[in-house]
Amino acid sequence: QVQLVESGGGLVQAGGSLRLSCAASGSIRSISAMGWYRQAPGKQRELVAMWRSDGSTNYKDSVKGRFTVSRDNAENTLYLQMNSLKPEDTAVYYCQMVVSSIYFYWGQGTQVTVSS
């Protein structure tokens, strides 16, 4: 079993920065990818940033140039550095891990609120 625990969310003013962390534990093998998703009230969950085992990354268009996803292999931790935050970034942010390309695990989420 895999456990994912997100942290680092909070309240920040527009233009500010936050760094989210996702600590993974448990039976972790053959990680295919890890990603950050977010869900705003009344909206569907959407992909924000994805890290793949080949080192490639991709981002939602609206966060390109502002957000950076990275992974510390030794710590089994995924990060999301968020700069120049906007009110429309307000959402619950979730961490996802894909194992062997077929198993999907989610964290409990962390709230990010950006005030204008």
mmCIF file of C-alpha atoms in Angstrom:
data_model
loop_
_atom_site.group_PDB
_atom_site.id
_atom_site.type_symbol
_atom_site.label_atom_id
_atom_site.label_comp_id
_atom_site.label_asym_id
_atom_site.label_seq_id
_atom_site.Cartn_x
_atom_site.Cartn_y
_atom_site.Cartn_z
ATOM 1 C CA GLN A 1 0.000 0.000 0.000
ATOM 2 C CA VAL A 2 1.112 3.553 -0.743
ATOM 3 C CA GLN A 3 0.425 6.616 1.376
ATOM 4 C CA LEU A 4 0.752 10.169 0.093
ATOM 5 C CA VAL A 5 0.699 13.136 2.461
ATOM 6 C CA GLU A 6 0.560 16.678 1.102
ATOM 7 C CA SER A 7 1.644 19.751 3.022
ATOM 8 C CA GLY A 8 2.548 23.366 2.423
ATOM 9 C CA GLY A 9 -0.814 24.834 1.538
ATOM 10 C CA GLY A 10 -2.142 27.997 3.082
ATOM 11 C CA LEU A 11 -3.358 31.518 2.547
ATOM 12 C CA VAL A 12 -1.223 33.862 0.459
ATOM 13 C CA GLN A 13 -1.724 37.177 -1.264
ATOM 14 C CA ALA A 14 -1.747 37.432 -5.034
ATOM 15 C CA GLY A 15 1.802 37.532 -6.348
ATOM 16 C CA GLY A 16 3.087 35.444 -3.485
ATOM 17 C CA SER A 17 4.632 31.985 -3.424
ATOM 18 C CA LEU A 18 3.999 28.627 -1.822
ATOM 19 C CA ARG A 19 5.817 25.316 -1.965
ATOM 20 C CA LEU A 20 3.751 22.168 -1.738
ATOM 21 C CA SER A 21 5.251 18.852 -0.695
ATOM 22 C CA CYS A 22 3.983 15.320 -1.192
ATOM 23 C CA ALA A 23 5.686 12.699 0.947
ATOM 24 C CA ALA A 24 5.276 9.131 -0.238
ATOM 25 C CA SER A 25 5.602 6.065 1.959
ATOM 26 C CA GLY A 26 4.729 2.396 1.869
ATOM 27 C CA SER A 27 5.392 -0.207 -0.776
ATOM 28 C CA ILE A 28 6.773 2.055 -3.465
ATOM 29 C CA ARG A 29 7.987 0.322 -6.594
ATOM 30 C CA SER A 30 8.024 1.099 -10.278
ATOM 31 C CA ILE A 31 6.789 4.664 -10.030
ATOM 32 C CA SER A 32 5.645 5.677 -13.493
ATOM 33 C CA ALA A 33 4.699 9.233 -12.684
ATOM 34 C CA MET A 34 3.710 11.641 -9.960
ATOM 35 C CA GLY A 35 1.581 14.680 -10.393
ATOM 36 C CA TRP A 36 -0.249 17.572 -8.842
ATOM 37 C CA TYR A 37 -3.936 18.099 -9.488
ATOM 38 C CA ARG A 38 -6.280 20.727 -8.142
ATOM 39 C CA GLN A 39 -9.992 21.094 -7.642
ATOM 40 C CA ALA A 40 -11.754 24.388 -7.123
ATOM 41 C CA PRO A 41 -15.300 24.533 -5.695
ATOM 42 C CA GLY A 42 -17.847 23.524 -8.291
ATOM 43 C CA LYS A 43 -15.188 22.497 -10.784
ATOM 44 C CA GLN A 44 -13.667 19.247 -11.930
ATOM 45 C CA ARG A 45 -10.281 18.111 -10.744
ATOM 46 C CA GLU A 46 -7.612 19.139 -13.226
ATOM 47 C CA LEU A 47 -3.997 18.314 -13.862
ATOM 48 C CA VAL A 48 -1.586 21.064 -12.843
ATOM 49 C CA ALA A 49 1.824 19.464 -13.298
ATOM 50 C CA MET A 50 3.197 16.004 -13.974
ATOM 51 C CA TRP A 51 6.622 14.441 -13.392
ATOM 52 C CA ARG A 52 7.435 11.209 -15.205
ATOM 53 C CA SER A 53 10.020 8.584 -14.413
ATOM 54 C CA ASP A 54 12.009 9.533 -17.513
ATOM 55 C CA GLY A 55 12.455 12.975 -15.985
ATOM 56 C CA SER A 56 10.054 14.741 -18.303
ATOM 57 C CA THR A 57 7.463 17.169 -17.000
ATOM 58 C CA ASN A 58 4.382 18.880 -18.310
ATOM 59 C CA TYR A 59 2.185 21.678 -17.032
ATOM 60 C CA LYS A 60 -1.247 23.115 -17.402
ATOM 61 C CA ASP A 61 -0.930 26.075 -19.758
ATOM 62 C CA SER A 62 -2.090 28.634 -17.204
ATOM 63 C CA VAL A 63 0.700 27.733 -14.752
ATOM 64 C CA LYS A 64 3.598 27.467 -17.194
ATOM 65 C CA GLY A 65 6.412 29.774 -16.175
ATOM 66 C CA ARG A 66 4.975 30.151 -12.655
ATOM 67 C CA PHE A 67 4.919 26.611 -11.246
ATOM 68 C CA THR A 68 7.733 24.085 -11.132
ATOM 69 C CA VAL A 69 7.373 20.404 -10.269
ATOM 70 C CA SER A 70 10.341 18.461 -8.948
ATOM 71 C CA ARG A 71 11.046 15.227 -7.145
ATOM 72 C CA ASP A 72 13.573 14.247 -4.512
ATOM 73 C CA ASN A 73 14.208 10.578 -5.234
ATOM 74 C CA ALA A 74 16.053 9.959 -1.993
ATOM 75 C CA GLU A 75 13.223 11.387 0.070
ATOM 76 C CA ASN A 76 10.427 10.013 -2.121
ATOM 77 C CA THR A 77 8.946 13.480 -2.080
ATOM 78 C CA LEU A 78 7.310 15.466 -4.865
ATOM 79 C CA TYR A 79 7.320 19.246 -4.756
ATOM 80 C CA LEU A 80 5.382 21.992 -6.459
ATOM 81 C CA GLN A 81 6.925 25.434 -6.295
ATOM 82 C CA MET A 82 4.222 27.983 -7.019
ATOM 83 C CA ASN A 83 5.230 31.568 -7.763
ATOM 84 C CA SER A 84 3.260 34.614 -8.862
ATOM 85 C CA LEU A 85 0.103 33.084 -7.474
ATOM 86 C CA LYS A 86 -3.247 34.337 -8.693
ATOM 87 C CA PRO A 87 -6.701 34.175 -7.111
ATOM 88 C CA GLU A 88 -7.713 31.668 -9.789
ATOM 89 C CA ASP A 89 -5.094 29.277 -8.398
ATOM 90 C CA THR A 90 -7.256 28.866 -5.309
ATOM 91 C CA ALA A 91 -8.170 25.194 -4.939
ATOM 92 C CA VAL A 92 -7.499 22.026 -3.044
ATOM 93 C CA TYR A 93 -4.274 20.571 -4.420
ATOM 94 C CA TYR A 94 -3.889 16.805 -4.589
ATOM 95 C CA CYS A 95 -0.852 14.652 -5.143
ATOM 96 C CA GLN A 96 -1.112 11.563 -7.316
ATOM 97 C CA MET A 97 1.261 8.639 -7.789
ATOM 98 C CA VAL A 98 1.062 6.198 -10.687
ATOM 99 C CA VAL A 99 2.690 2.820 -10.091
ATOM 100 C CA SER A 100 3.491 0.419 -12.905
ATOM 101 C CA SER A 101 1.278 2.575 -15.112
ATOM 102 C CA ILE A 102 -1.861 0.970 -13.747
ATOM 103 C CA TYR A 103 -2.182 1.757 -10.044
ATOM 104 C CA PHE A 104 -3.250 5.229 -8.970
ATOM 105 C CA TYR A 105 -2.875 6.645 -5.481
ATOM 106 C CA TRP A 106 -4.057 9.985 -4.115
ATOM 107 C CA GLY A 107 -3.230 12.115 -1.127
ATOM 108 C CA GLN A 108 -5.830 13.803 1.042
ATOM 109 C CA GLY A 109 -5.255 17.258 -0.437
ATOM 110 C CA THR A 110 -4.032 20.586 0.848
ATOM 111 C CA GLN A 111 -5.914 23.876 0.560
ATOM 112 C CA VAL A 112 -4.340 26.788 -1.300
ATOM 113 C CA THR A 113 -6.118 30.114 -1.042
ATOM 114 C CA VAL A 114 -4.885 33.171 -2.921
ATOM 115 C CA SER A 115 -6.400 36.495 -1.903
ATOM 116 C CA SER A 116 -6.631 39.441 -4.280
#
